[in-house]
Amino acid sequence: MTAGFASTSSSEVRERLRAARLRAFLAQQMPDTEIRFDEPMSRHTSFRIGGPADALLLPRTLEDLQRCVRLSIEMGLPLTIVGNGSNLLVRDGGIRGLTLKIADNLARIDLNGVELTAQSGAPLAAVSRFAAEHSLTGLEFACGIPGALGGGVIMNAGAYGGELAEVTTQVRAVDERGGLRVLSAAEMQFGYRTSALQGKKWIVFDVTMRLQPGGRTQIEARMADFTCQRESKQPLSLPSAGSVFKRPPGGYVGPLVEQLGLKGYRIGDAQVSEKHAGFIVNLGAARAADVLALIQYVRGRVQERFGIGLETEVRVIGEDA
């Protein structure tokens, strides 16, 4: 079976996944996993942008997750991992091969004393709320972060002076061969918006965090304050992928872009937010090409004026149309 599915060009991969026999084979091999063919990725990103995924898989157990990885190897098909799509831009041509989505299909949260273990698809905001409901402090900063835990721990997500590195004690992940790996906090090698898993083809399955007992009233008050700050500063009424650029040393991106007079600047329906210049928003019909062109324009202007090279925080995947 493997030889018959050996992959070559992306166009051939796409045609192969349109074949009825291969779709039937996938369904037979993954009976407990929901599979959607030619699925528009605009339905799965907070940007509301993205071409079709050839085959979108939604596993519900660790075993199904491992089976997906091994099946992609057996079939010779590329495998792309996505979470809830909050920090993601999918190009207009979509994604070839198999796309593995980990969101509410893998979002269980368990508690053992002050140790909280959550599956990688659990939204960070939901994990933060769960901790507060059980009078545990340490995750208040995450109450307004729109991403899922898996992507969050890979990039060491943080806000308001806190980050996941401060509470994470263990990460379980599936490696590129489908094996289960267990990493300690030290092995995760956390840094500013980075970890040892960034750039690896590993899939986070769950994360264990050690929190501290606290007063629920005080915890929820801090979360309410963070939420108010976020709502007052960020363009939450329009589709976006959050902060587009990483914070440069010694400053913030928003003020730099604002000094250039770029608030409201647009290419197509992609616009530098009029509320927060560190965000790019979709006014309704933006294409990924528009967003990428706008990112390049802003980077070029900042480099030219301030001599600062901006790094993108948004993950970009897929093919051009």
PDB file of C-alpha atoms in Angstrom:
ATOM      1  CA  MET A   1       0.000   0.000   0.000  1.00  0.00           C
ATOM      2  CA  THR A   2       2.824   2.389   0.841  1.00  0.00           C
ATOM      3  CA  ALA A   3       4.463   2.282  -2.583  1.00  0.00           C
ATOM      4  CA  GLY A   4       1.182   3.034  -4.314  1.00  0.00           C
ATOM      5  CA  PHE A   5       0.765   6.227  -2.304  1.00  0.00           C
ATOM      6  CA  ALA A   6       4.311   7.595  -2.483  1.00  0.00           C
ATOM      7  CA  SER A   7       3.963  11.371  -2.808  1.00  0.00           C
ATOM      8  CA  THR A   8       5.532  13.529  -5.501  1.00  0.00           C
ATOM      9  CA  SER A   9       4.255  16.973  -6.437  1.00  0.00           C
ATOM     10  CA  SER A  10       1.625  18.845  -4.431  1.00  0.00           C
ATOM     11  CA  SER A  11      -0.795  18.763  -7.376  1.00  0.00           C
ATOM     12  CA  GLU A  12      -0.495  14.971  -7.539  1.00  0.00           C
ATOM     13  CA  VAL A  13      -1.057  14.745  -3.779  1.00  0.00           C
ATOM     14  CA  ARG A  14      -4.243  16.751  -4.194  1.00  0.00           C
ATOM     15  CA  GLU A  15      -5.515  14.622  -7.074  1.00  0.00           C
ATOM     16  CA  ARG A  16      -4.716  11.442  -5.138  1.00  0.00           C
ATOM     17  CA  LEU A  17      -6.792  12.647  -2.189  1.00  0.00           C
ATOM     18  CA  ARG A  18      -9.707  13.289  -4.525  1.00  0.00           C
ATOM     19  CA  ALA A  19      -9.720   9.619  -5.521  1.00  0.00           C
ATOM     20  CA  ALA A  20     -12.657   7.702  -4.092  1.00  0.00           C
ATOM     21  CA  ARG A  21     -10.542   4.657  -3.237  1.00  0.00           C
ATOM     22  CA  LEU A  22      -8.133   6.666  -1.117  1.00  0.00           C
ATOM     23  CA  ARG A  23     -10.929   8.473   0.691  1.00  0.00           C
ATOM     24  CA  ALA A  24     -12.529   5.126   1.438  1.00  0.00           C
ATOM     25  CA  PHE A  25      -9.167   3.784   2.648  1.00  0.00           C
ATOM     26  CA  LEU A  26      -8.739   6.744   5.008  1.00  0.00           C
ATOM     27  CA  ALA A  27     -12.212   6.297   6.458  1.00  0.00           C
ATOM     28  CA  GLN A  28     -11.576   2.575   6.942  1.00  0.00           C
ATOM     29  CA  GLN A  29      -8.263   3.166   8.725  1.00  0.00           C
ATOM     30  CA  MET A  30      -9.636   5.961  10.944  1.00  0.00           C
ATOM     31  CA  PRO A  31     -13.173   4.841  11.887  1.00  0.00           C
ATOM     32  CA  ASP A  32     -13.327   6.961  15.062  1.00  0.00           C
ATOM     33  CA  THR A  33     -11.844  10.114  13.527  1.00  0.00           C
ATOM     34  CA  GLU A  34     -13.997  12.675  11.750  1.00  0.00           C
ATOM     35  CA  ILE A  35     -12.617  13.375   8.253  1.00  0.00           C
ATOM     36  CA  ARG A  36     -13.654  16.316   6.072  1.00  0.00           C
ATOM     37  CA  PHE A  37     -12.470  16.483   2.473  1.00  0.00           C
ATOM     38  CA  ASP A  38     -11.818  19.759   0.601  1.00  0.00           C
ATOM     39  CA  GLU A  39     -12.593  21.640   3.806  1.00  0.00           C
ATOM     40  CA  PRO A  40     -12.302  25.462   3.585  1.00  0.00           C
ATOM     41  CA  MET A  41      -9.756  26.512   6.187  1.00  0.00           C
ATOM     42  CA  SER A  42     -11.468  29.893   6.448  1.00  0.00           C
ATOM     43  CA  ARG A  43     -13.891  28.037   8.740  1.00  0.00           C
ATOM     44  CA  HIS A  44     -11.046  27.092  11.063  1.00  0.00           C
ATOM     45  CA  THR A  45      -9.031  30.298  11.517  1.00  0.00           C
ATOM     46  CA  SER A  46      -9.794  33.440  13.497  1.00  0.00           C
ATOM     47  CA  PHE A  47      -8.725  35.433  10.413  1.00  0.00           C
ATOM     48  CA  ARG A  48     -11.600  33.792   8.477  1.00  0.00           C
ATOM     49  CA  ILE A  49      -9.124  33.323   5.635  1.00  0.00           C
ATOM     50  CA  GLY A  50      -7.725  30.207   3.956  1.00  0.00           C
ATOM     51  CA  GLY A  51      -8.051  27.858   1.005  1.00  0.00           C
ATOM     52  CA  PRO A  52      -9.203  24.223   1.249  1.00  0.00           C
ATOM     53  CA  ALA A  53      -7.478  21.414   3.126  1.00  0.00           C
ATOM     54  CA  ASP A  54      -7.416  18.231   1.045  1.00  0.00           C
ATOM     55  CA  ALA A  55      -8.367  16.160   4.090  1.00  0.00           C
ATOM     56  CA  LEU A  56      -9.013  17.572   7.568  1.00  0.00           C
ATOM     57  CA  LEU A  57      -8.799  14.990  10.380  1.00  0.00           C
ATOM     58  CA  LEU A  58     -10.191  15.506  13.896  1.00  0.00           C
ATOM     59  CA  PRO A  59      -8.881  12.747  16.221  1.00  0.00           C
ATOM     60  CA  ARG A  60     -10.471  12.293  19.659  1.00  0.00           C
ATOM     61  CA  THR A  61      -7.954  10.120  21.530  1.00  0.00           C
ATOM     62  CA  LEU A  62      -4.193   9.779  21.925  1.00  0.00           C
ATOM     63  CA  GLU A  63      -4.331   6.513  19.997  1.00  0.00           C
ATOM     64  CA  ASP A  64      -6.196   8.163  17.099  1.00  0.00           C
ATOM     65  CA  LEU A  65      -3.648  10.972  17.077  1.00  0.00           C
ATOM     66  CA  GLN A  66      -0.777   8.489  16.842  1.00  0.00           C
ATOM     67  CA  ARG A  67      -2.622   6.546  14.140  1.00  0.00           C
ATOM     68  CA  CYS A  68      -3.011   9.720  12.058  1.00  0.00           C
ATOM     69  CA  VAL A  69       0.733  10.344  12.173  1.00  0.00           C
ATOM     70  CA  ARG A  70       1.618   6.766  11.259  1.00  0.00           C
ATOM     71  CA  LEU A  71      -0.958   6.706   8.483  1.00  0.00           C
ATOM     72  CA  SER A  72       0.512   9.819   6.876  1.00  0.00           C
ATOM     73  CA  ILE A  73       3.886   8.051   6.797  1.00  0.00           C
ATOM     74  CA  GLU A  74       2.412   4.850   5.385  1.00  0.00           C
ATOM     75  CA  MET A  75       0.557   6.746   2.668  1.00  0.00           C
ATOM     76  CA  GLY A  76       3.464   9.040   1.837  1.00  0.00           C
ATOM     77  CA  LEU A  77       1.338  12.140   2.403  1.00  0.00           C
ATOM     78  CA  PRO A  78       2.414  15.415   4.025  1.00  0.00           C
ATOM     79  CA  LEU A  79       0.941  16.091   7.472  1.00  0.00           C
ATOM     80  CA  THR A  80       0.090  19.588   8.747  1.00  0.00           C
ATOM     81  CA  ILE A  81      -0.949  20.280  12.345  1.00  0.00           C
ATOM     82  CA  VAL A  82      -3.332  23.088  13.292  1.00  0.00           C
ATOM     83  CA  GLY A  83      -5.012  24.075  16.546  1.00  0.00           C
ATOM     84  CA  ASN A  84      -7.974  26.395  16.878  1.00  0.00           C
ATOM     85  CA  GLY A  85      -6.539  28.701  14.231  1.00  0.00           C
ATOM     86  CA  SER A  86      -6.193  31.829  16.357  1.00  0.00           C
ATOM     87  CA  ASN A  87      -2.559  32.530  15.438  1.00  0.00           C
ATOM     88  CA  LEU A  88      -2.688  31.141  11.921  1.00  0.00           C
ATOM     89  CA  LEU A  89      -2.812  32.363   8.327  1.00  0.00           C
ATOM     90  CA  VAL A  90      -3.566  29.736   5.673  1.00  0.00           C
ATOM     91  CA  ARG A  91      -2.575  30.732   2.159  1.00  0.00           C
ATOM     92  CA  ASP A  92      -5.252  30.984  -0.510  1.00  0.00           C
ATOM     93  CA  GLY A  93      -4.305  27.736  -2.261  1.00  0.00           C
ATOM     94  CA  GLY A  94      -5.007  25.694   0.864  1.00  0.00           C
ATOM     95  CA  ILE A  95      -3.154  22.735   2.369  1.00  0.00           C
ATOM     96  CA  ARG A  96      -2.094  19.582   0.556  1.00  0.00           C
ATOM     97  CA  GLY A  97      -2.128  16.130   2.117  1.00  0.00           C
ATOM     98  CA  LEU A  98      -3.529  15.482   5.584  1.00  0.00           C
ATOM     99  CA  THR A  99      -4.334  18.291   8.016  1.00  0.00           C
ATOM    100  CA  LEU A 100      -4.693  17.305  11.651  1.00  0.00           C
ATOM    101  CA  LYS A 101      -6.838  19.658  13.727  1.00  0.00           C
ATOM    102  CA  ILE A 102      -6.612  19.637  17.500  1.00  0.00           C
ATOM    103  CA  ALA A 103      -9.248  21.842  19.110  1.00  0.00           C
ATOM    104  CA  ASP A 104     -12.445  20.968  20.990  1.00  0.00           C
ATOM    105  CA  ASN A 105     -12.017  17.351  19.840  1.00  0.00           C
ATOM    106  CA  LEU A 106      -9.130  17.074  22.358  1.00  0.00           C
ATOM    107  CA  ALA A 107      -9.936  19.554  25.130  1.00  0.00           C
ATOM    108  CA  ARG A 108     -10.319  17.623  28.392  1.00  0.00           C
ATOM    109  CA  ILE A 109      -9.138  19.267  31.640  1.00  0.00           C
ATOM    110  CA  ASP A 110      -8.322  17.263  34.798  1.00  0.00           C
ATOM    111  CA  LEU A 111      -7.257  18.336  38.273  1.00  0.00           C
ATOM    112  CA  ASN A 112      -5.131  16.538  40.873  1.00  0.00           C
ATOM    113  CA  GLY A 113      -4.598  18.782  43.878  1.00  0.00           C
ATOM    114  CA  VAL A 114      -2.768  21.851  42.569  1.00  0.00           C
ATOM    115  CA  GLU A 115      -1.695  20.073  39.378  1.00  0.00           C
ATOM    116  CA  LEU A 116      -3.875  20.734  36.355  1.00  0.00           C
ATOM    117  CA  THR A 117      -3.541  18.615  33.204  1.00  0.00           C
ATOM    118  CA  ALA A 118      -5.265  19.785  30.038  1.00  0.00           C
ATOM    119  CA  GLN A 119      -5.316  18.337  26.543  1.00  0.00           C
ATOM    120  CA  SER A 120      -3.753  20.495  23.864  1.00  0.00           C
ATOM    121  CA  GLY A 121      -7.023  21.503  22.190  1.00  0.00           C
ATOM    122  CA  ALA A 122      -8.365  23.179  25.324  1.00  0.00           C
ATOM    123  CA  PRO A 123      -8.611  26.966  24.829  1.00  0.00           C
ATOM    124  CA  LEU A 124      -6.197  28.848  27.073  1.00  0.00           C
ATOM    125  CA  ALA A 125      -9.074  31.031  28.261  1.00  0.00           C
ATOM    126  CA  ALA A 126     -11.043  27.923  29.283  1.00  0.00           C
ATOM    127  CA  VAL A 127      -8.056  26.496  31.177  1.00  0.00           C
ATOM    128  CA  SER A 128      -7.662  29.834  32.962  1.00  0.00           C
ATOM    129  CA  ARG A 129     -11.354  29.862  33.917  1.00  0.00           C
ATOM    130  CA  PHE A 130     -11.165  26.250  35.130  1.00  0.00           C
ATOM    131  CA  ALA A 131      -8.260  27.139  37.417  1.00  0.00           C
ATOM    132  CA  ALA A 132     -10.143  30.144  38.801  1.00  0.00           C
ATOM    133  CA  GLU A 133     -13.250  28.061  39.483  1.00  0.00           C
ATOM    134  CA  HIS A 134     -11.073  25.756  41.597  1.00  0.00           C
ATOM    135  CA  SER A 135      -9.401  28.677  43.441  1.00  0.00           C
ATOM    136  CA  LEU A 136      -6.016  28.134  41.805  1.00  0.00           C
ATOM    137  CA  THR A 137      -3.797  31.058  40.858  1.00  0.00           C
ATOM    138  CA  GLY A 138      -1.082  31.254  38.212  1.00  0.00           C
ATOM    139  CA  LEU A 139      -3.066  31.284  34.978  1.00  0.00           C
ATOM    140  CA  GLU A 140      -4.918  34.595  35.245  1.00  0.00           C
ATOM    141  CA  PHE A 141      -2.726  36.064  32.484  1.00  0.00           C
ATOM    142  CA  ALA A 142      -4.126  33.522  29.997  1.00  0.00           C
ATOM    143  CA  CYS A 143      -7.779  34.508  30.399  1.00  0.00           C
ATOM    144  CA  GLY A 144      -7.764  36.624  27.246  1.00  0.00           C
ATOM    145  CA  ILE A 145      -5.308  34.714  25.061  1.00  0.00           C
ATOM    146  CA  PRO A 146      -7.386  33.385  22.146  1.00  0.00           C
ATOM    147  CA  GLY A 147      -5.302  30.320  21.294  1.00  0.00           C
ATOM    148  CA  ALA A 148      -5.402  26.681  22.378  1.00  0.00           C
ATOM    149  CA  LEU A 149      -3.034  25.254  24.983  1.00  0.00           C
ATOM    150  CA  GLY A 150      -0.993  23.130  22.559  1.00  0.00           C
ATOM    151  CA  GLY A 151       0.038  26.003  20.342  1.00  0.00           C
ATOM    152  CA  GLY A 152       0.378  28.193  23.399  1.00  0.00           C
ATOM    153  CA  VAL A 153       2.931  25.968  25.113  1.00  0.00           C
ATOM    154  CA  ILE A 154       4.949  25.581  21.898  1.00  0.00           C
ATOM    155  CA  MET A 155       5.353  29.360  21.628  1.00  0.00           C
ATOM    156  CA  ASN A 156       5.379  29.943  25.409  1.00  0.00           C
ATOM    157  CA  ALA A 157       2.331  32.187  25.225  1.00  0.00           C
ATOM    158  CA  GLY A 158       2.067  34.972  27.738  1.00  0.00           C
ATOM    159  CA  ALA A 159       0.431  38.274  28.625  1.00  0.00           C
ATOM    160  CA  TYR A 160       0.346  40.834  31.438  1.00  0.00           C
ATOM    161  CA  GLY A 161       3.689  39.710  32.825  1.00  0.00           C
ATOM    162  CA  GLY A 162       2.922  35.982  32.953  1.00  0.00           C
ATOM    163  CA  GLU A 163       3.765  33.095  30.632  1.00  0.00           C
ATOM    164  CA  LEU A 164       3.197  29.342  30.437  1.00  0.00           C
ATOM    165  CA  ALA A 165       6.849  28.583  31.228  1.00  0.00           C
ATOM    166  CA  GLU A 166       6.211  29.717  34.807  1.00  0.00           C
ATOM    167  CA  VAL A 167       3.641  27.004  35.542  1.00  0.00           C
ATOM    168  CA  THR A 168       4.362  24.136  33.114  1.00  0.00           C
ATOM    169  CA  THR A 169       5.910  21.019  34.660  1.00  0.00           C
ATOM    170  CA  GLN A 170       5.389  18.402  31.930  1.00  0.00           C
ATOM    171  CA  VAL A 171       4.406  18.158  28.272  1.00  0.00           C
ATOM    172  CA  ARG A 172       3.388  14.948  26.504  1.00  0.00           C
ATOM    173  CA  ALA A 173       3.785  14.997  22.739  1.00  0.00           C
ATOM    174  CA  VAL A 174       3.559  12.654  19.761  1.00  0.00           C
ATOM    175  CA  ASP A 175       6.748  12.665  17.699  1.00  0.00           C
ATOM    176  CA  GLU A 176       7.106  12.558  13.915  1.00  0.00           C
ATOM    177  CA  ARG A 177       6.980   8.720  13.918  1.00  0.00           C
ATOM    178  CA  GLY A 178       3.884   8.481  16.113  1.00  0.00           C
ATOM    179  CA  GLY A 179       5.712   7.706  19.365  1.00  0.00           C
ATOM    180  CA  LEU A 180       4.776   9.285  22.696  1.00  0.00           C
ATOM    181  CA  ARG A 181       7.385  11.576  24.287  1.00  0.00           C
ATOM    182  CA  VAL A 182       7.334  13.073  27.789  1.00  0.00           C
ATOM    183  CA  LEU A 183       9.238  16.329  28.331  1.00  0.00           C
ATOM    184  CA  SER A 184      10.032  18.107  31.591  1.00  0.00           C
ATOM    185  CA  ALA A 185       9.919  21.890  31.895  1.00  0.00           C
ATOM    186  CA  ALA A 186      13.720  21.978  31.574  1.00  0.00           C
ATOM    187  CA  GLU A 187      13.600  19.878  28.404  1.00  0.00           C
ATOM    188  CA  MET A 188      11.071  22.308  26.913  1.00  0.00           C
ATOM    189  CA  GLN A 189      13.805  25.011  26.923  1.00  0.00           C
ATOM    190  CA  PHE A 190      11.324  27.858  27.188  1.00  0.00           C
ATOM    191  CA  GLY A 191      12.304  31.336  26.011  1.00  0.00           C
ATOM    192  CA  TYR A 192      10.442  34.467  24.958  1.00  0.00           C
ATOM    193  CA  ARG A 193       7.680  33.174  22.656  1.00  0.00           C
ATOM    194  CA  THR A 194       9.620  30.002  21.957  1.00  0.00           C
ATOM    195  CA  SER A 195      10.348  26.468  23.193  1.00  0.00           C
ATOM    196  CA  ALA A 196      12.225  23.340  22.168  1.00  0.00           C
ATOM    197  CA  LEU A 197       9.157  22.175  20.226  1.00  0.00           C
ATOM    198  CA  GLN A 198       9.135  25.142  17.863  1.00  0.00           C
ATOM    199  CA  GLY A 199      10.227  23.928  14.454  1.00  0.00           C
ATOM    200  CA  LYS A 200       9.783  20.264  15.410  1.00  0.00           C
ATOM    201  CA  LYS A 201       7.148  18.077  13.786  1.00  0.00           C
ATOM    202  CA  TRP A 202       5.851  16.968  17.174  1.00  0.00           C
ATOM    203  CA  ILE A 203       2.245  17.287  18.301  1.00  0.00           C
ATOM    204  CA  VAL A 204       1.462  18.321  21.858  1.00  0.00           C
ATOM    205  CA  PHE A 205      -1.097  15.973  23.416  1.00  0.00           C
ATOM    206  CA  ASP A 206      -1.414  17.392  26.924  1.00  0.00           C
ATOM    207  CA  VAL A 207       0.256  19.775  29.363  1.00  0.00           C
ATOM    208  CA  THR A 208       0.581  19.499  33.152  1.00  0.00           C
ATOM    209  CA  MET A 209       0.835  22.723  35.168  1.00  0.00           C
ATOM    210  CA  ARG A 210       1.491  23.296  38.861  1.00  0.00           C
ATOM    211  CA  LEU A 211      -0.568  26.162  40.266  1.00  0.00           C
ATOM    212  CA  GLN A 212      -0.978  27.698  43.721  1.00  0.00           C
ATOM    213  CA  PRO A 213      -4.025  27.905  45.999  1.00  0.00           C
ATOM    214  CA  GLY A 214      -5.621  31.344  46.029  1.00  0.00           C
ATOM    215  CA  GLY A 215      -8.798  33.230  46.752  1.00  0.00           C
ATOM    216  CA  ARG A 216     -11.319  32.822  43.964  1.00  0.00           C
ATOM    217  CA  THR A 217     -12.644  36.372  44.363  1.00  0.00           C
ATOM    218  CA  GLN A 218      -9.174  37.893  43.989  1.00  0.00           C
ATOM    219  CA  ILE A 219      -8.297  35.598  41.077  1.00  0.00           C
ATOM    220  CA  GLU A 220     -11.472  36.489  39.181  1.00  0.00           C
ATOM    221  CA  ALA A 221     -10.934  40.201  39.896  1.00  0.00           C
ATOM    222  CA  ARG A 222      -7.501  40.041  38.244  1.00  0.00           C
ATOM    223  CA  MET A 223      -8.976  38.207  35.272  1.00  0.00           C
ATOM    224  CA  ALA A 224     -11.733  40.810  34.934  1.00  0.00           C
ATOM    225  CA  ASP A 225      -9.111  43.565  34.961  1.00  0.00           C
ATOM    226  CA  PHE A 226      -7.053  41.837  32.255  1.00  0.00           C
ATOM    227  CA  THR A 227     -10.209  41.320  30.178  1.00  0.00           C
ATOM    228  CA  CYS A 228     -11.120  45.011  30.421  1.00  0.00           C
ATOM    229  CA  GLN A 229      -7.621  46.008  29.336  1.00  0.00           C
ATOM    230  CA  ARG A 230      -7.771  43.663  26.366  1.00  0.00           C
ATOM    231  CA  GLU A 231     -11.212  44.808  25.248  1.00  0.00           C
ATOM    232  CA  SER A 232     -10.227  48.475  25.473  1.00  0.00           C
ATOM    233  CA  LYS A 233      -7.047  48.087  23.407  1.00  0.00           C
ATOM    234  CA  GLN A 234      -7.608  45.271  20.915  1.00  0.00           C
ATOM    235  CA  PRO A 235      -9.843  45.100  17.798  1.00  0.00           C
ATOM    236  CA  LEU A 236     -11.955  42.167  18.964  1.00  0.00           C
ATOM    237  CA  SER A 237     -14.918  42.980  16.701  1.00  0.00           C
ATOM    238  CA  LEU A 238     -13.052  42.092  13.488  1.00  0.00           C
ATOM    239  CA  PRO A 239     -11.367  38.832  12.406  1.00  0.00           C
ATOM    240  CA  SER A 240      -7.633  38.814  13.087  1.00  0.00           C
ATOM    241  CA  ALA A 241      -4.829  36.532  14.239  1.00  0.00           C
ATOM    242  CA  GLY A 242      -3.850  38.627  17.233  1.00  0.00           C
ATOM    243  CA  SER A 243      -0.510  40.417  17.366  1.00  0.00           C
ATOM    244  CA  VAL A 244       1.138  40.036  13.975  1.00  0.00           C
ATOM    245  CA  PHE A 245       4.725  40.721  15.043  1.00  0.00           C
ATOM    246  CA  LYS A 246       6.904  39.670  17.950  1.00  0.00           C
ATOM    247  CA  ARG A 247       7.853  42.465  20.318  1.00  0.00           C
ATOM    248  CA  PRO A 248      11.270  43.877  19.329  1.00  0.00           C
ATOM    249  CA  PRO A 249      13.924  44.424  22.032  1.00  0.00           C
ATOM    250  CA  GLY A 250      13.216  47.506  24.102  1.00  0.00           C
ATOM    251  CA  GLY A 251       9.808  48.399  22.749  1.00  0.00           C
ATOM    252  CA  TYR A 252       6.487  47.506  21.165  1.00  0.00           C
ATOM    253  CA  VAL A 253       5.423  47.176  17.538  1.00  0.00           C
ATOM    254  CA  GLY A 254       2.184  49.172  17.763  1.00  0.00           C
ATOM    255  CA  PRO A 255       3.788  52.571  18.536  1.00  0.00           C
ATOM    256  CA  LEU A 256       6.352  52.101  15.738  1.00  0.00           C
ATOM    257  CA  VAL A 257       3.649  51.387  13.163  1.00  0.00           C
ATOM    258  CA  GLU A 258       1.540  54.242  14.496  1.00  0.00           C
ATOM    259  CA  GLN A 259       4.448  56.695  14.183  1.00  0.00           C
ATOM    260  CA  LEU A 260       4.608  55.785  10.501  1.00  0.00           C
ATOM    261  CA  GLY A 261       0.977  56.813  10.084  1.00  0.00           C
ATOM    262  CA  LEU A 262      -0.043  53.300   9.054  1.00  0.00           C
ATOM    263  CA  LYS A 263      -3.112  52.876  11.267  1.00  0.00           C
ATOM    264  CA  GLY A 264      -5.947  52.137   8.860  1.00  0.00           C
ATOM    265  CA  TYR A 265      -3.593  51.410   5.938  1.00  0.00           C
ATOM    266  CA  ARG A 266      -5.004  48.591   3.833  1.00  0.00           C
ATOM    267  CA  ILE A 267      -4.283  46.282   0.946  1.00  0.00           C
ATOM    268  CA  GLY A 268      -7.500  44.793  -0.356  1.00  0.00           C
ATOM    269  CA  ASP A 269      -9.605  43.972   2.690  1.00  0.00           C
ATOM    270  CA  ALA A 270      -6.569  43.467   4.936  1.00  0.00           C
ATOM    271  CA  GLN A 271      -6.085  46.508   7.161  1.00  0.00           C
ATOM    272  CA  VAL A 272      -3.712  47.677   9.883  1.00  0.00           C
ATOM    273  CA  SER A 273      -6.185  48.008  12.734  1.00  0.00           C
ATOM    274  CA  GLU A 274      -7.365  51.521  13.502  1.00  0.00           C
ATOM    275  CA  LYS A 275      -7.616  50.493  17.169  1.00  0.00           C
ATOM    276  CA  HIS A 276      -4.240  48.777  17.656  1.00  0.00           C
ATOM    277  CA  ALA A 277      -1.477  49.178  15.072  1.00  0.00           C
ATOM    278  CA  GLY A 278       0.080  45.841  16.030  1.00  0.00           C
ATOM    279  CA  PHE A 279      -2.913  43.986  14.572  1.00  0.00           C
ATOM    280  CA  ILE A 280      -4.001  43.296  11.004  1.00  0.00           C
ATOM    281  CA  VAL A 281      -7.744  42.746  10.586  1.00  0.00           C
ATOM    282  CA  ASN A 282      -9.950  41.249   7.892  1.00  0.00           C
ATOM    283  CA  LEU A 283     -12.569  43.794   6.834  1.00  0.00           C
ATOM    284  CA  GLY A 284     -14.647  41.062   5.235  1.00  0.00           C
ATOM    285  CA  ALA A 285     -13.136  39.658   2.056  1.00  0.00           C
ATOM    286  CA  ALA A 286      -9.385  39.733   2.667  1.00  0.00           C
ATOM    287  CA  ARG A 287      -7.232  37.090   1.014  1.00  0.00           C
ATOM    288  CA  ALA A 288      -4.106  35.619   2.526  1.00  0.00           C
ATOM    289  CA  ALA A 289      -2.170  37.309  -0.279  1.00  0.00           C
ATOM    290  CA  ASP A 290      -3.483  40.692   0.916  1.00  0.00           C
ATOM    291  CA  VAL A 291      -2.408  40.005   4.505  1.00  0.00           C
ATOM    292  CA  LEU A 292       1.053  38.822   3.457  1.00  0.00           C
ATOM    293  CA  ALA A 293       1.541  41.865   1.223  1.00  0.00           C
ATOM    294  CA  LEU A 294       0.518  44.143   4.099  1.00  0.00           C
ATOM    295  CA  ILE A 295       2.894  42.379   6.498  1.00  0.00           C
ATOM    296  CA  GLN A 296       5.762  42.850   4.058  1.00  0.00           C
ATOM    297  CA  TYR A 297       4.884  46.507   3.548  1.00  0.00           C
ATOM    298  CA  VAL A 298       4.803  47.231   7.287  1.00  0.00           C
ATOM    299  CA  ARG A 299       8.060  45.340   7.876  1.00  0.00           C
ATOM    300  CA  GLY A 300       9.746  47.268   5.093  1.00  0.00           C
ATOM    301  CA  ARG A 301       8.619  50.643   6.403  1.00  0.00           C
ATOM    302  CA  VAL A 302       9.689  49.845   9.985  1.00  0.00           C
ATOM    303  CA  GLN A 303      13.083  48.601   8.785  1.00  0.00           C
ATOM    304  CA  GLU A 304      13.589  51.676   6.620  1.00  0.00           C
ATOM    305  CA  ARG A 305      12.598  54.213   9.282  1.00  0.00           C
ATOM    306  CA  PHE A 306      13.815  52.632  12.527  1.00  0.00           C
ATOM    307  CA  GLY A 307      16.344  50.015  11.408  1.00  0.00           C
ATOM    308  CA  ILE A 308      14.347  47.321  13.215  1.00  0.00           C
ATOM    309  CA  GLY A 309      13.687  43.951  11.593  1.00  0.00           C
ATOM    310  CA  LEU A 310      10.284  42.706  12.711  1.00  0.00           C
ATOM    311  CA  GLU A 311       9.658  38.977  13.163  1.00  0.00           C
ATOM    312  CA  THR A 312       6.164  37.659  12.555  1.00  0.00           C
ATOM    313  CA  GLU A 313       4.318  35.980  15.400  1.00  0.00           C
ATOM    314  CA  VAL A 314       1.589  34.608  13.117  1.00  0.00           C
ATOM    315  CA  ARG A 315       2.194  31.136  11.658  1.00  0.00           C
ATOM    316  CA  VAL A 316       1.788  31.014   7.863  1.00  0.00           C
ATOM    317  CA  ILE A 317       1.093  27.681   6.136  1.00  0.00           C
ATOM    318  CA  GLY A 318      -0.307  26.302   2.888  1.00  0.00           C
ATOM    319  CA  GLU A 319       0.173  27.107  -0.779  1.00  0.00           C
ATOM    320  CA  ASP A 320      -0.426  30.218  -2.838  1.00  0.00           C
ATOM    321  CA  ALA A 321      -3.445  30.131  -5.130  1.00  0.00           C
TER     322      ALA A 321
END
